[in-house]
Short mmCIF file of C-alpha atoms in Angstrom, two decimals:
data_model
loop_
_atom_site.label_atom_id
_atom_site.label_comp_id
_atom_site.label_asym_id
_atom_site.label_seq_id
_atom_site.Cartn_x
_atom_site.Cartn_y
_atom_site.Cartn_z
CA MET A 1 19.10 -12.05 34.88
CA LYS A 2 19.22 -8.69 36.55
CA PRO A 3 16.09 -7.43 38.25
CA PRO A 4 13.98 -5.13 36.04
CA ASN A 5 14.66 -2.06 38.16
CA VAL A 6 18.41 -2.60 37.93
CA LEU A 7 18.18 -3.03 34.16
CA ALA A 8 16.08 0.10 33.88
CA THR A 9 18.56 2.09 35.97
CA ARG A 10 21.47 0.91 33.86
CA LEU A 11 19.56 1.71 30.68
CA TYR A 12 18.87 5.25 31.79
CA ALA A 13 22.50 5.66 32.82
CA SER A 14 23.61 4.47 29.38
CA ARG A 15 21.24 6.91 27.67
CA VAL A 16 22.61 9.80 29.72
CA ALA A 17 26.13 8.69 28.84
CA TRP A 18 25.26 8.69 25.13
CA LEU A 19 23.70 12.13 25.43
CA LEU A 20 26.81 13.47 27.16
CA LEU A 21 28.90 11.96 24.38
CA VAL A 22 26.84 13.76 21.75
CA CYS A 23 26.97 17.03 23.69
CA SER A 24 30.76 16.71 23.97
CA PHE A 25 30.83 17.54 20.24
CA PHE A 26 29.22 20.85 21.19
CA ILE A 27 31.80 22.06 23.67
CA PHE A 28 35.06 20.40 22.58
CA PRO A 29 37.24 23.45 21.81
CA SER A 30 39.41 22.03 19.03
CA PHE A 31 36.62 21.89 16.44
CA SER A 32 36.17 24.73 13.94
CA TYR A 33 32.72 26.26 13.94
CA ALA A 34 30.60 29.18 12.85
CA ALA A 35 27.97 30.78 15.05
CA ALA A 36 24.38 30.68 13.80
CA GLY A 37 23.51 34.08 15.30
CA PRO A 38 25.47 37.34 15.18
CA LEU A 39 27.19 36.37 18.44
CA ASP A 40 29.16 33.15 18.88
CA LEU A 41 28.18 31.81 22.31
CA THR A 42 29.57 28.29 22.04
CA LEU A 43 32.40 28.91 24.53
CA SER A 44 30.60 31.48 26.66
CA LEU A 45 29.27 30.88 30.17
CA ALA A 46 25.71 31.29 28.90
CA GLY A 47 26.28 28.75 26.14
CA ILE A 48 27.89 26.11 28.33
CA SER A 49 25.20 26.66 30.99
CA SER A 50 22.54 26.10 28.31
CA VAL A 51 24.12 22.79 27.27
CA VAL A 52 24.21 21.67 30.92
CA ILE A 53 20.55 22.67 31.36
CA PHE A 54 19.56 20.69 28.26
CA VAL A 55 21.51 17.62 29.36
CA LEU A 56 19.94 17.70 32.85
CA ALA A 57 16.46 18.19 31.38
CA TYR A 58 16.90 15.30 29.01
CA ALA A 59 18.24 13.08 31.78
CA LEU A 60 14.96 13.73 33.63
CA VAL A 61 13.02 12.92 30.44
CA MET A 62 14.78 9.58 30.12
CA SER A 63 14.03 8.85 33.79
CA GLU A 64 10.29 9.26 33.21
CA GLU A 65 9.48 5.64 34.12
CA LEU A 66 11.56 5.80 37.31
CA LEU A 67 10.39 9.22 38.50
CA HIS A 68 6.78 8.95 37.23
CA MET A 69 7.09 12.53 35.99
CA ARG A 70 5.72 13.51 32.59
CA LYS A 71 8.46 14.15 30.04
CA SER A 72 7.15 17.59 29.02
CA LYS A 73 7.91 19.23 32.39
CA PRO A 74 11.74 19.36 32.31
CA VAL A 75 12.05 20.39 28.64
CA LEU A 76 9.49 23.19 29.02
CA VAL A 77 11.51 24.65 31.90
CA ALA A 78 14.79 24.09 30.04
CA ALA A 79 13.44 25.89 26.94
CA GLY A 80 12.50 28.90 29.04
CA LEU A 81 15.88 29.04 30.76
CA ILE A 82 17.88 28.62 27.54
CA TRP A 83 16.03 31.38 25.70
CA ALA A 84 16.24 33.62 28.77
CA LEU A 85 20.03 33.22 28.70
CA VAL A 86 20.09 33.93 24.95
CA ALA A 87 17.94 37.04 25.36
CA TRP A 88 19.99 38.33 28.30
CA VAL A 89 23.24 38.10 26.35
CA TYR A 90 21.73 39.87 23.34
CA VAL A 91 20.15 42.58 25.50
CA GLN A 92 23.55 43.23 27.07
CA ALA A 93 25.04 43.43 23.57
CA GLY A 94 22.40 45.97 22.49
CA MET A 95 20.73 43.57 19.98
CA PRO A 96 17.50 42.44 21.69
CA GLU A 97 15.61 42.25 18.39
CA GLU A 98 17.94 39.50 17.10
CA ALA A 99 16.93 37.09 19.87
CA GLU A 100 13.26 37.99 19.46
CA ILE A 101 13.29 37.28 15.72
CA ALA A 102 15.10 33.97 16.23
CA PHE A 103 12.61 32.88 18.90
CA ARG A 104 9.63 33.77 16.71
CA GLU A 105 11.05 31.84 13.74
CA THR A 106 11.58 28.74 15.89
CA LEU A 107 8.11 29.11 17.38
CA LEU A 108 6.58 29.30 13.89
CA GLU A 109 8.23 26.01 12.93
CA TYR A 110 6.72 24.38 16.01
CA ALA A 111 3.28 25.95 15.45
CA GLU A 112 2.96 24.42 11.96
CA LEU A 113 3.84 20.96 13.27
CA LEU A 114 1.59 21.38 16.31
CA LEU A 115 -1.50 22.15 14.21
CA PHE A 116 -0.77 19.28 11.85
CA LEU A 117 -0.28 16.76 14.66
CA LEU A 118 -3.28 18.06 16.61
CA VAL A 119 -5.63 17.41 13.68
CA ALA A 120 -4.12 13.97 13.01
CA MET A 121 -4.48 12.99 16.68
CA THR A 122 -8.07 14.29 16.73
CA TYR A 123 -9.02 12.11 13.77
CA ILE A 124 -7.36 9.07 15.32
CA ASN A 125 -9.17 9.71 18.61
CA ALA A 126 -12.45 10.17 16.74
CA MET A 127 -12.00 6.80 15.00
CA GLU A 128 -11.13 5.23 18.33
CA GLU A 129 -14.28 6.69 19.94
CA ARG A 130 -16.39 5.39 17.02
CA ARG A 131 -14.84 1.95 17.82
CA VAL A 132 -13.01 1.49 14.51
CA PHE A 133 -9.95 -0.01 16.21
CA ASP A 134 -12.08 -2.10 18.60
CA ALA A 135 -13.90 -3.61 15.61
CA LEU A 136 -10.57 -4.48 13.98
CA ARG A 137 -9.35 -6.14 17.17
CA SER A 138 -12.61 -8.05 17.53
CA TRP A 139 -12.38 -9.39 13.98
CA LEU A 140 -8.87 -10.72 14.58
CA VAL A 141 -9.87 -12.32 17.88
CA ARG A 142 -12.89 -14.11 16.39
CA LYS A 143 -10.94 -15.66 13.52
CA GLY A 144 -8.92 -18.00 15.76
CA PHE A 145 -5.65 -17.70 13.85
CA SER A 146 -2.66 -19.89 14.78
CA TYR A 147 0.15 -18.32 16.79
CA ARG A 148 2.37 -18.10 13.73
CA SER A 149 -0.41 -16.54 11.67
CA LEU A 150 -1.19 -14.10 14.48
CA PHE A 151 2.50 -13.14 14.67
CA TRP A 152 2.56 -12.24 10.98
CA ILE A 153 -0.91 -10.66 10.84
CA THR A 154 -0.25 -8.31 13.77
CA GLY A 155 3.18 -7.42 12.36
CA VAL A 156 1.92 -6.70 8.84
CA MET A 157 -1.07 -4.74 10.16
CA ALA A 158 1.19 -2.73 12.50
CA PHE A 159 3.42 -1.93 9.51
CA GLY A 160 0.48 -0.85 7.35
CA ILE A 161 -1.57 1.08 9.91
CA SER A 162 1.43 3.00 11.26
CA ALA A 163 1.84 4.57 7.82
CA ILE A 164 -1.24 6.71 8.54
CA ALA A 165 -1.67 6.47 12.33
CA ASN A 166 1.03 7.15 14.95
CA ASN A 167 3.16 4.16 15.85
CA MET A 168 2.19 4.20 19.54
CA THR A 169 -1.56 3.86 18.85
CA THR A 170 -0.88 1.16 16.25
CA ALA A 171 1.38 -0.83 18.55
CA MET A 172 -1.08 -0.68 21.45
CA LEU A 173 -3.91 -1.90 19.21
CA MET A 174 -1.93 -4.91 18.02
CA CYS A 175 -0.70 -5.63 21.56
CA ALA A 176 -4.31 -5.69 22.79
CA VAL A 177 -5.07 -8.39 20.21
CA VAL A 178 -2.09 -10.51 21.22
CA LEU A 179 -2.84 -10.17 24.95
CA LYS A 180 -6.46 -11.22 24.33
CA VAL A 181 -5.73 -14.22 22.13
CA ALA A 182 -2.55 -15.59 23.73
CA ASP A 183 -3.42 -14.92 27.39
CA GLY A 184 -0.99 -16.89 29.58
CA ASP A 185 1.67 -17.56 26.94
CA ASN A 186 4.12 -14.90 28.04
CA LYS A 187 6.94 -16.04 25.76
CA PHE A 188 4.79 -15.66 22.64
CA ILE A 189 3.34 -12.33 23.81
CA GLY A 190 6.83 -10.94 24.41
CA LEU A 191 7.98 -12.09 20.97
CA CYS A 192 4.93 -10.54 19.29
CA CYS A 193 5.49 -7.25 21.13
CA VAL A 194 9.06 -7.04 19.83
CA ASN A 195 7.77 -7.72 16.32
CA VAL A 196 5.00 -5.12 16.64
CA VAL A 197 7.44 -2.42 17.85
CA VAL A 198 9.81 -3.07 14.93
CA ALA A 199 6.92 -3.17 12.42
CA SER A 200 5.30 0.02 13.75
CA ASN A 201 8.54 2.00 13.56
CA ALA A 202 9.37 0.64 10.09
CA GLY A 203 5.88 1.36 8.76
CA GLY A 204 6.09 4.99 9.80
CA ALA A 205 9.42 5.53 8.04
CA PHE A 206 8.17 5.56 4.44
CA SER A 207 5.11 7.76 4.89
CA PRO A 208 5.06 11.54 5.50
CA PHE A 209 2.26 10.92 8.00
CA GLY A 210 3.73 7.85 9.66
CA ASP A 211 6.09 9.48 12.11
CA ILE A 212 6.90 12.94 13.46
CA THR A 213 10.38 12.75 11.94
CA THR A 214 9.09 12.08 8.42
CA LEU A 215 6.55 14.85 8.85
CA MET A 216 9.32 17.25 9.90
CA VAL A 217 11.43 16.41 6.83
CA TRP A 218 8.44 16.82 4.51
CA GLN A 219 7.34 20.13 5.99
CA ALA A 220 10.92 21.40 5.82
CA GLY A 221 10.79 20.79 2.07
CA GLN A 222 13.85 18.52 2.02
CA VAL A 223 11.93 15.64 0.40
CA PRO A 224 8.74 15.94 -1.70
CA PHE A 225 5.63 14.03 -0.64
CA GLY A 226 6.04 11.27 -3.21
CA GLY A 227 9.75 10.97 -2.51
CA PHE A 228 9.23 9.18 0.81
CA PHE A 229 7.75 6.14 -0.90
CA ALA A 230 11.22 5.33 -2.17
CA LEU A 231 11.78 4.06 1.39
CA LEU A 232 9.00 1.46 1.15
CA VAL A 233 11.27 -1.45 0.21
CA PRO A 234 13.99 -0.55 2.79
CA ALA A 235 11.25 -0.24 5.45
CA VAL A 236 9.85 -3.65 4.48
CA VAL A 237 13.36 -5.12 4.71
CA ASN A 238 13.81 -3.55 8.16
CA PHE A 239 10.62 -5.26 9.35
CA MET A 240 11.01 -8.59 7.51
CA VAL A 241 14.59 -9.52 8.44
CA PRO A 242 14.06 -9.76 12.24
CA ALA A 243 10.50 -11.08 11.74
CA VAL A 244 11.73 -14.01 9.63
CA ILE A 245 14.36 -14.84 12.26
CA MET A 246 11.83 -14.64 15.13
CA ASN A 247 9.36 -16.75 13.13
CA PHE A 248 11.50 -19.85 13.69
CA PHE A 249 11.08 -19.53 17.46
CA ILE A 250 7.26 -19.64 17.43
CA ALA A 251 5.43 -22.81 18.42
CA ASN A 252 2.78 -23.26 15.71
CA ARG A 253 -0.11 -23.88 18.11
CA GLN A 254 -3.78 -22.99 17.71
CA PRO A 255 -5.31 -20.85 20.46
CA ALA A 256 -8.97 -21.21 21.31
CA ALA A 257 -11.23 -18.93 19.28
CA LEU A 258 -12.97 -16.22 21.32
CA GLN A 259 -16.38 -14.69 20.67
CA GLU A 260 -16.34 -10.91 20.80
CA ASN A 261 -18.65 -8.74 18.72
CA VAL A 262 -18.05 -5.00 18.39
CA TRP A 263 -20.45 -2.72 16.54
CA LEU A 264 -19.16 0.41 14.85
CA LYS A 265 -20.78 3.60 16.11
CA ARG A 266 -22.72 5.78 13.73
CA GLY A 267 -20.52 7.77 11.35
CA ALA A 268 -17.38 5.66 11.84
CA ARG A 269 -16.87 4.83 8.16
CA ARG A 270 -17.58 8.41 7.10
CA ILE A 271 -14.96 9.71 9.54
CA ILE A 272 -12.39 7.37 7.96
CA VAL A 273 -13.30 8.81 4.54
CA LEU A 274 -13.05 12.37 5.90
CA PHE A 275 -9.59 11.60 7.27
CA LEU A 276 -8.42 10.35 3.87
CA ILE A 277 -9.90 13.47 2.22
CA THR A 278 -8.10 15.67 4.78
CA VAL A 279 -4.79 13.97 4.05
CA ALA A 280 -5.33 14.46 0.30
CA ILE A 281 -6.17 18.16 0.78
CA SER A 282 -3.05 18.63 2.91
CA VAL A 283 -0.86 17.06 0.22
CA LEU A 284 -2.43 19.20 -2.52
CA CYS A 285 -2.01 22.38 -0.45
CA HIS A 286 1.69 21.71 -0.10
CA SER A 287 2.46 20.40 -3.59
CA ILE A 288 0.22 22.65 -5.75
CA LEU A 289 -0.45 25.80 -3.72
CA TYR A 290 2.91 25.77 -1.85
CA LEU A 291 1.13 26.37 1.45
CA PRO A 292 2.06 24.61 4.71
CA PRO A 293 0.39 21.16 5.07
CA ALA A 294 -1.06 22.38 8.38
CA MET A 295 -3.49 24.58 6.44
CA GLY A 296 -5.02 21.56 4.70
CA MET A 297 -5.22 19.67 7.99
CA MET A 298 -7.01 22.54 9.73
CA PHE A 299 -9.46 22.70 6.82
CA GLY A 300 -10.07 18.98 7.39
CA LEU A 301 -10.67 19.65 11.09
CA GLY A 302 -13.40 22.07 10.06
CA LEU A 303 -14.99 19.34 7.94
CA LEU A 304 -14.91 16.98 10.93
CA GLN A 305 -16.55 19.64 13.10
CA PHE A 306 -19.37 20.08 10.58
CA PHE A 307 -19.83 16.31 10.44
CA GLY A 308 -19.90 16.16 14.26
CA TYR A 309 -22.58 18.85 14.23
CA TYR A 310 -24.61 16.79 11.76
CA LEU A 311 -24.25 13.65 13.93
CA ARG A 312 -25.49 15.51 17.02
CA ARG A 313 -28.46 17.17 15.32
CA SER A 314 -29.60 14.03 13.50
CA LEU A 315 -29.08 11.65 16.45
CA PRO A 316 -32.71 11.69 17.75
CA ARG A 317 -34.12 10.90 14.30
CA SER A 318 -31.52 8.20 13.73
CA LEU A 319 -32.28 6.54 17.09
CA GLU A 320 -36.00 6.60 16.40
CA ARG A 321 -35.62 4.94 12.99
CA LYS A 322 -33.34 2.26 14.43
CA ARG A 323 -35.71 1.54 17.33
CA GLU A 324 -38.56 0.96 14.91
CA ARG A 325 -36.40 -1.24 12.66
CA TYR A 326 -34.97 -3.37 15.48
CA SER A 327 -38.37 -3.70 17.16
CA ARG A 328 -39.91 -5.08 13.97
CA ARG A 329 -37.04 -7.57 13.63
CA GLY A 330 -37.06 -8.46 17.34
CA ASP A 331 -33.36 -7.66 17.66
CA TRP A 332 -33.39 -6.91 21.39
CA LYS A 333 -29.58 -6.95 21.69
CA LYS A 334 -29.21 -4.02 19.29
CA LEU A 335 -32.10 -2.26 20.97
CA GLU A 336 -30.23 -2.52 24.25
CA GLN A 337 -27.08 -1.13 22.64
CA LEU A 338 -28.98 1.95 21.47
CA GLY A 339 -29.36 2.96 25.10
CA SER A 340 -25.61 3.59 25.35
CA VAL A 341 -25.37 5.79 22.24
CA VAL A 342 -23.99 9.24 23.01
CA PRO A 343 -23.61 12.28 20.69
CA PHE A 344 -20.27 12.81 18.97
CA ASP A 345 -18.28 15.62 20.62
CA ILE A 346 -15.38 16.90 18.53
CA PHE A 347 -13.86 18.96 21.36
CA SER A 348 -13.67 15.94 23.66
CA ARG A 349 -11.61 14.26 20.89
CA ILE A 350 -9.28 17.27 20.73
CA ALA A 351 -8.94 17.23 24.51
CA ARG A 352 -7.86 13.57 24.36
CA SER A 353 -4.87 14.37 22.16
CA GLU A 354 -1.46 13.44 23.54
CA TRP A 355 -0.80 16.85 25.05
CA ASP A 356 2.21 15.67 27.00
CA THR A 357 3.81 14.62 23.70
CA LEU A 358 2.86 17.91 22.01
CA LEU A 359 4.26 19.99 24.88
CA PHE A 360 7.38 17.81 25.01
CA PHE A 361 7.78 18.48 21.31
CA TYR A 362 7.57 22.24 21.99
CA GLY A 363 10.25 22.01 24.67
CA VAL A 364 12.61 20.01 22.48
CA VAL A 365 12.15 22.25 19.42
CA MET A 366 12.73 25.42 21.43
CA CYS A 367 15.72 23.98 23.32
CA VAL A 368 17.43 22.80 20.13
CA GLY A 369 16.51 26.08 18.41
CA GLY A 370 18.12 28.06 21.24
CA LEU A 371 21.29 25.95 21.17
CA GLY A 372 21.39 26.32 17.41
CA PHE A 373 21.13 30.11 17.65
CA MET A 374 24.09 30.05 20.04
CA GLY A 375 26.15 28.24 17.38
CA TYR A 376 26.24 24.66 18.63
CA LEU A 377 24.42 23.14 15.66
CA SER A 378 26.87 24.74 13.27
CA LEU A 379 29.65 23.17 15.32
CA LEU A 380 27.98 19.75 15.28
CA SER A 381 27.20 20.04 11.57
CA GLU A 382 30.83 20.82 10.82
CA THR A 383 31.92 17.84 12.93
CA LEU A 384 29.53 15.28 11.46
CA TYR A 385 28.80 16.48 7.96
CA GLY A 386 32.01 18.41 7.37
CA ASN A 387 34.52 15.81 8.49
CA TRP A 388 32.51 12.61 7.91
CA ASN A 389 30.85 11.09 4.88
CA PRO A 390 27.14 12.05 5.15
CA ILE A 391 26.14 8.39 4.82
CA TRP A 392 28.13 7.40 7.91
CA ALA A 393 26.92 10.46 9.79
CA ASN A 394 23.29 9.52 9.10
CA VAL A 395 23.87 5.89 10.08
CA VAL A 396 25.45 6.93 13.40
CA LEU A 397 22.65 9.41 14.13
CA GLY A 398 20.17 6.58 13.57
CA LEU A 399 21.95 4.47 16.18
CA ILE A 400 21.94 7.45 18.56
CA SER A 401 18.16 7.71 18.09
CA ALA A 402 17.87 4.37 19.92
CA VAL A 403 19.08 6.15 23.03
CA VAL A 404 18.11 9.76 22.44
CA ASP A 405 14.59 10.47 21.19
CA ASN A 406 14.46 10.76 17.39
CA ILE A 407 12.58 14.11 17.53
CA PRO A 408 15.55 16.17 18.82
CA VAL A 409 17.90 14.20 16.57
CA MET A 410 15.88 15.04 13.46
CA PHE A 411 15.22 18.63 14.49
CA ALA A 412 18.94 19.11 15.09
CA VAL A 413 19.74 17.78 11.60
CA LEU A 414 17.09 20.02 10.00
CA SER A 415 18.42 22.99 11.94
CA MET A 416 21.98 22.23 10.78
CA ALA A 417 20.62 22.11 7.17
CA PRO A 418 23.65 20.20 5.82
CA ASP A 419 24.07 20.24 2.05
CA MET A 420 22.91 16.68 1.30
CA SER A 421 21.38 14.86 -1.64
CA GLU A 422 17.77 13.65 -1.52
CA GLY A 423 19.11 10.14 -1.02
CA ASN A 424 20.89 11.20 2.16
CA TRP A 425 17.82 13.05 3.45
CA LEU A 426 15.85 9.86 2.91
CA LEU A 427 18.61 7.93 4.68
CA ILE A 428 18.45 10.05 7.84
CA THR A 429 14.65 9.78 7.70
CA LEU A 430 14.96 5.99 7.58
CA THR A 431 17.65 5.61 10.23
CA ALA A 432 16.06 8.05 12.68
CA GLY A 433 12.70 6.32 12.20
CA VAL A 434 13.80 2.71 12.65
CA GLY A 435 16.83 3.21 14.89
CA GLY A 436 14.52 3.42 17.92
CA SER A 437 13.59 -0.24 17.41
CA LEU A 438 16.99 -1.35 18.71
CA LEU A 439 15.92 -0.81 22.32
CA SER A 440 12.51 -1.11 23.96
CA MET A 441 12.97 2.41 25.34
CA GLY A 442 14.03 3.80 21.98
CA SER A 443 10.56 4.60 20.66
CA ALA A 444 7.14 5.64 21.91
CA ALA A 445 5.74 2.30 20.73
CA GLY A 446 8.20 0.33 22.87
CA VAL A 447 7.61 2.46 25.97
CA ALA A 448 3.83 2.12 25.56
CA LEU A 449 3.95 -1.68 25.24
CA MET A 450 6.17 -2.04 28.31
CA GLY A 451 3.33 -0.42 30.24
CA GLN A 452 0.55 -2.33 28.47
CA ALA A 453 2.21 -5.75 28.77
CA ARG A 454 3.92 -4.99 32.07
CA GLY A 455 6.20 -7.78 33.25
CA ILE A 456 5.79 -9.69 29.96
CA TYR A 457 7.37 -7.37 27.42
CA THR A 458 10.41 -5.91 29.15
CA PHE A 459 13.73 -4.32 28.30
CA ALA A 460 15.46 -7.69 28.78
CA VAL A 461 12.99 -9.50 26.47
CA HIS A 462 13.58 -6.94 23.73
CA LEU A 463 17.36 -6.99 24.29
CA ARG A 464 17.53 -10.70 23.32
CA TRP A 465 16.51 -9.82 19.79
CA VAL A 466 18.81 -6.82 19.29
CA PRO A 467 21.19 -8.78 16.97
CA ALA A 468 18.28 -9.65 14.66
CA ILE A 469 16.95 -6.08 14.76
CA LEU A 470 20.44 -4.67 14.12
CA LEU A 471 20.75 -7.00 11.14
CA GLY A 472 17.45 -5.61 9.82
CA TYR A 473 18.74 -2.06 10.41
CA ALA A 474 21.89 -2.73 8.38
CA ALA A 475 19.94 -4.58 5.65
CA SER A 476 17.47 -1.70 5.26
CA ILE A 477 20.33 0.79 4.84
CA ALA A 478 21.96 -1.49 2.25
CA ALA A 479 18.64 -1.83 0.42
CA HIS A 480 18.23 1.96 0.32
CA LEU A 481 21.77 2.52 -0.96
CA TRP A 482 21.23 -0.13 -3.65
CA ILE A 483 17.69 0.65 -4.81
CA ASN A 484 17.86 4.44 -4.48
CA GLY A 485 21.50 4.88 -5.45
CA ALA A 486 20.56 7.35 -8.19
CA LEU A 487 19.28 9.77 -5.54
CA PHE A 488 22.71 10.19 -3.90
#
């Protein structure tokens, strides 16, 4: 087996090679194309320079683990350079307002997604601070499930939770359970981590809130809110096929039960209810009032702020009542816990959002938007969706998302706006969502677990199960084509 650093280096090299292959569609001169803006810049010096800038920036993004440099830095710089080149060309052509309008339209698309994601992350962070996820982990640890039961429970829970929470948070929660219960059994931990990554990515594919890519498709209006649930069965198939295969390689042993009690902080259950209400309001805003879902989410953030205000103002009275109650009962342990109670601070939850991810998202959206305005997305759309069957194009883009992040892949497809049926829009949603499971570096969940279970869950461990995961990928596509054939 190759050393981990050698494997990592080769992986990054392969990802750069794939990205260069994709970008070769942009600049190969024999393809027919139509420029997105008034000026066709696909063969100009500014256009080719922009492609080179984007490739170099993304190579730095994919080298994040080697360089220890946050992924937002290179794409933010690349976005600025690309739009500067666009603006310069249009200023020279006497059409500066064209570049300005295009930039503002792209920025508006990002702003709607930013506000939506910011509220979702704030709610997840609030539930984490109120110890909702710690309580769930504690319950699983105390039950003393067998290894095989733990494998299935963590996988099913990862699938279910990732439909409403982001896949990285879900995967890290389940990984914490496995590390706690199976401490020392590295083979089982590695197997569970592979299963959790696949389950988290699959669970996010059938819900508009489960993944950034599904959210992008929903907000773009390509698929209605209820339409995504047609992907439930294909997503289950994607998770179940490799899980059933891996199940046969688990020793059905019983780990020792551990005692760990976690108490929910005050207001935890009410915050969960508020989050569900916020999601419902967001859906109603989009489906009934035809307003962006971000409006409903921001309204929900206001509700959370009011609830946080209530928690802070009523904290002294609540502590006093609990002290009297616990003193009468002689519950000294809970009395001691009251000393660590702190007021709920909504702005600290907002500050703990994944800002590197949000800024990375800005850089990617603006880079792809700039390249699209130059005409490259029209060229790529003509290549993939003009000369290929849309089904095969969507399948290939899903495989590419294992090497190139699924956010730019999906944004590029949405920017191309190919004329596809709802079935094909659901197909690209599915393939872009679960394609990242093929490699440990292909999704945020996999990258997070390689850090959390460092040296146990590695690229090489995940690579052993690629045939099973690829079989699940193919089976989920077949299930979608069969079950949802009327949508094509």
